[in-house]
Amino acid sequence: MPKGELVYESESPDGTQSMFFYRTSGGATTDFAMLGEIEHGGSTERERIFWDYPCEEVTVLWEEGLVTINDVTLDPVREVYDVRYGTYERVRDD
């Protein structure tokens, strides 16, 4: 999936996580999609945790260890949202 244009960045209140949101377009015949990636604890590795379509804008609210992105609430350490499958637990390699 292409990253597209970086349109928004958000840092957790405790500074341990940062999210980056990219708006992508498949061209003139498709709507925009939003891809969200997260960095944990100063790492430069990013994990994809959010994908929504159609979606042109993003709002982010961090609260009590959770992040709400466009009305979808996730545990950013354990969960992923994909518009095709909903919210599910992430499989991690560490």
XYZ file of N, CA and C in Angstrom:
282
model
N 0.836 -1.170 0.000
C 0.000 0.000 0.000
C 0.888 1.243 0.000
N 0.669 2.152 -0.940
C 1.478 3.366 -0.975
C 1.161 4.253 0.222
N 2.182 4.959 0.722
C 1.976 5.816 1.889
C 1.204 7.077 1.552
N 1.456 7.700 0.449
C 0.760 8.932 0.121
C 1.374 10.135 0.801
N 0.541 11.141 1.062
C 0.975 12.422 1.610
C 0.776 12.451 3.126
N 1.828 12.790 3.869
C 1.720 12.935 5.314
C 0.821 14.130 5.605
N -0.301 13.899 6.318
C -1.253 14.981 6.572
C -1.418 15.303 8.053
N -0.954 14.412 8.952
C -1.162 14.671 10.377
C -0.198 13.832 11.203
N 0.307 14.437 12.289
C 1.134 13.722 13.262
C 0.545 13.962 14.641
N 0.631 12.946 15.508
C 0.097 13.077 16.861
C 0.978 12.284 17.821
N 1.264 12.884 18.978
C 2.068 12.214 20.002
C 1.206 11.939 21.220
N 1.397 10.764 21.830
C 0.655 10.418 23.041
C 1.009 11.408 24.155
N 0.107 11.613 25.121
C 0.372 12.576 26.196
C 1.647 12.287 26.978
N 2.020 11.015 27.123
C 3.240 10.692 27.874
C 4.488 10.665 26.988
N 4.321 10.923 25.702
C 5.445 11.011 24.785
C 6.054 9.682 24.367
N 5.408 8.552 24.691
C 5.985 7.247 24.376
C 5.567 6.700 23.015
N 4.569 7.316 22.385
C 4.101 6.842 21.086
C 3.809 8.030 20.183
N 4.106 7.856 18.914
C 3.797 8.879 17.914
C 3.065 8.220 16.763
N 2.045 8.912 16.254
C 1.296 8.409 15.109
C 1.472 9.344 13.923
N 1.491 8.746 12.732
C 1.671 9.469 11.481
C 0.562 9.019 10.534
N -0.123 9.985 9.934
C -1.253 9.675 9.060
C -0.980 10.159 7.649
N -1.242 9.275 6.699
C -0.989 9.536 5.294
C -2.294 9.397 4.516
N -2.573 10.385 3.674
C -3.744 10.321 2.797
C -3.284 9.793 1.449
N -3.939 8.757 0.986
C -3.572 8.147 -0.293
C -4.727 8.259 -1.277
N -4.399 8.227 -2.548
C -5.410 8.274 -3.593
C -5.049 7.290 -4.684
N -6.046 6.568 -5.143
C -5.841 5.635 -6.239
C -6.016 6.281 -7.595
N -6.282 7.572 -7.628
C -6.459 8.263 -8.895
C -7.824 8.920 -8.995
N -8.147 9.354 -10.184
C -9.356 10.148 -10.409
C -10.650 9.393 -10.142
N -10.623 8.076 -10.214
C -11.872 7.316 -10.085
C -12.098 6.733 -8.692
N -11.205 7.013 -7.734
C -11.376 6.486 -6.382
C -11.293 7.598 -5.348
N -11.870 7.331 -4.171
C -11.792 8.282 -3.065
C -10.445 8.176 -2.359
N -10.217 9.112 -1.448
C -9.021 9.074 -0.615
C -9.158 7.999 0.465
N -8.019 7.480 0.902
C -7.946 6.559 2.033
C -6.975 7.155 3.046
N -7.075 6.720 4.309
C -6.185 7.206 5.355
C -5.445 6.025 5.961
N -4.126 6.132 5.997
C -3.254 5.120 6.583
C -2.606 5.716 7.823
N -2.673 4.995 8.953
C -2.047 5.441 10.186
C -0.955 4.487 10.619
N 0.209 5.040 10.941
C 1.333 4.247 11.434
C 1.733 4.755 12.806
N 2.304 3.868 13.624
C 2.703 4.234 14.975
C 4.151 3.860 15.232
N 4.828 4.710 15.999
C 6.179 4.427 16.513
C 6.056 4.293 18.024
N 6.685 3.271 18.576
C 6.655 3.039 20.019
C 8.002 3.365 20.639
N 7.980 4.066 21.777
C 9.152 4.252 22.630
C 10.422 4.705 21.957
N 10.342 5.657 21.039
C 11.543 6.192 20.431
C 12.104 5.360 19.291
N 11.502 4.228 18.994
C 11.927 3.411 17.865
C 11.663 4.172 16.570
N 12.444 3.904 15.550
C 12.173 4.503 14.247
C 11.372 3.562 13.355
N 11.082 2.365 13.849
C 10.237 1.437 13.097
C 8.779 1.814 13.292
N 8.036 1.802 12.206
C 6.615 2.132 12.268
C 5.780 0.908 11.923
N 4.656 0.801 12.622
C 3.707 -0.273 12.364
C 2.397 0.336 11.889
N 1.782 -0.287 10.913
C 0.477 0.175 10.435
C -0.594 -0.296 11.403
N -1.383 0.667 11.915
C -2.446 0.264 12.834
C -3.818 0.802 12.432
N -3.891 1.589 11.357
C -5.179 2.176 10.973
C -5.244 2.300 9.467
N -6.364 1.847 8.894
C -6.622 2.049 7.479
C -8.112 2.234 7.290
N -8.504 3.368 6.704
C -9.919 3.665 6.503
C -10.128 4.181 5.091
N -11.273 3.795 4.523
C -11.625 4.195 3.160
C -13.140 4.234 3.048
N -13.746 5.219 2.458
C -13.156 6.488 2.057
C -12.891 7.360 3.289
N -11.850 8.154 3.215
C -11.470 8.996 4.356
C -10.512 10.083 3.875
N -10.889 11.349 4.092
C -10.024 12.464 3.687
C -9.355 13.160 4.852
N -9.965 13.106 6.054
C -9.434 13.814 7.206
C -9.353 12.886 8.397
N -8.559 13.289 9.397
C -8.373 12.446 10.570
C -8.423 13.309 11.833
N -9.060 12.770 12.878
C -9.015 13.380 14.203
C -8.489 12.318 15.164
N -7.675 12.763 16.132
C -7.023 11.832 17.052
C -7.208 12.335 18.482
N -7.596 11.428 19.380
C -7.719 11.745 20.791
C -7.066 10.628 21.597
N -6.073 10.979 22.401
C -5.395 10.021 23.279
C -6.042 10.118 24.656
N -6.357 8.966 25.264
C -6.986 8.995 26.583
C -6.786 7.670 27.295
N -6.130 7.722 28.461
C -5.963 6.561 29.346
C -5.422 5.325 28.623
N -4.350 5.494 27.862
C -3.712 4.372 27.188
C -4.375 3.941 25.892
N -5.444 4.608 25.500
C -6.147 4.296 24.254
C -6.036 5.483 23.311
N -6.231 5.210 22.029
C -6.263 6.284 21.039
C -7.553 6.120 20.231
N -8.249 7.236 20.048
C -9.458 7.237 19.218
C -9.142 7.999 17.945
N -9.329 7.312 16.824
C -9.057 7.870 15.507
C -10.371 7.849 14.733
N -10.905 9.021 14.431
C -12.175 9.102 13.692
C -13.247 8.174 14.270
N -13.458 8.220 15.554
C -14.482 7.431 16.255
C -14.169 5.946 16.374
N -12.956 5.530 16.051
C -12.518 4.140 16.251
C -11.514 4.144 17.403
N -11.833 3.434 18.503
C -10.955 3.410 19.663
C -10.106 2.144 19.649
N -8.785 2.327 19.823
C -7.824 1.226 19.769
C -6.898 1.259 20.970
N -6.436 0.088 21.372
C -5.266 -0.021 22.234
C -4.086 0.010 21.269
N -3.301 1.094 21.236
C -2.281 1.234 20.196
C -1.140 0.228 20.297
N -1.048 -0.482 21.395
C -0.014 -1.500 21.550
C -0.490 -2.834 20.978
N -1.787 -3.106 21.066
C -2.291 -4.437 20.717
C -3.209 -4.512 19.509
N -3.828 -3.400 19.100
C -4.909 -3.499 18.122
C -4.643 -2.742 16.827
N -5.357 -3.184 15.797
C -5.296 -2.606 14.455
C -6.730 -2.395 13.988
N -6.944 -1.322 13.226
C -8.239 -1.136 12.572
C -8.022 -1.129 11.069
N -8.797 -1.938 10.384
C -8.809 -1.997 8.924
C -10.274 -1.960 8.511
N -10.646 -1.006 7.682
C -12.042 -0.821 7.299
C -12.660 -2.119 6.756
N -11.866 -2.979 6.163
C -12.395 -4.229 5.592
C -12.725 -5.264 6.647
N -11.994 -5.247 7.788
C -12.135 -6.308 8.793
C -12.554 -5.808 10.168
N -12.561 -4.494 10.383
C -12.853 -3.943 11.695
C -11.607 -3.927 12.571
N -11.823 -3.951 13.886
C -10.715 -3.919 14.841
C -10.319 -5.345 15.194
N -9.032 -5.612 15.204
C -8.546 -6.947 15.560
C -7.199 -6.832 16.255
N -6.801 -7.899 16.940
C -5.542 -7.904 17.658
C -4.374 -8.097 16.699
N -3.369 -7.275 16.890
C -2.190 -7.319 16.023
C -1.308 -8.508 16.392
N -0.736 -9.141 15.401
C 0.263 -10.194 15.603
C 1.616 -9.513 15.521
N 2.390 -9.614 16.595
C 3.693 -8.959 16.634
C 4.801 -9.986 16.633
N 5.944 -9.603 16.071
C 7.097 -10.504 15.963
C 8.065 -10.407 17.132
N 7.849 -9.494 18.094
C 8.841 -9.324 19.158
C 8.568 -10.137 20.357
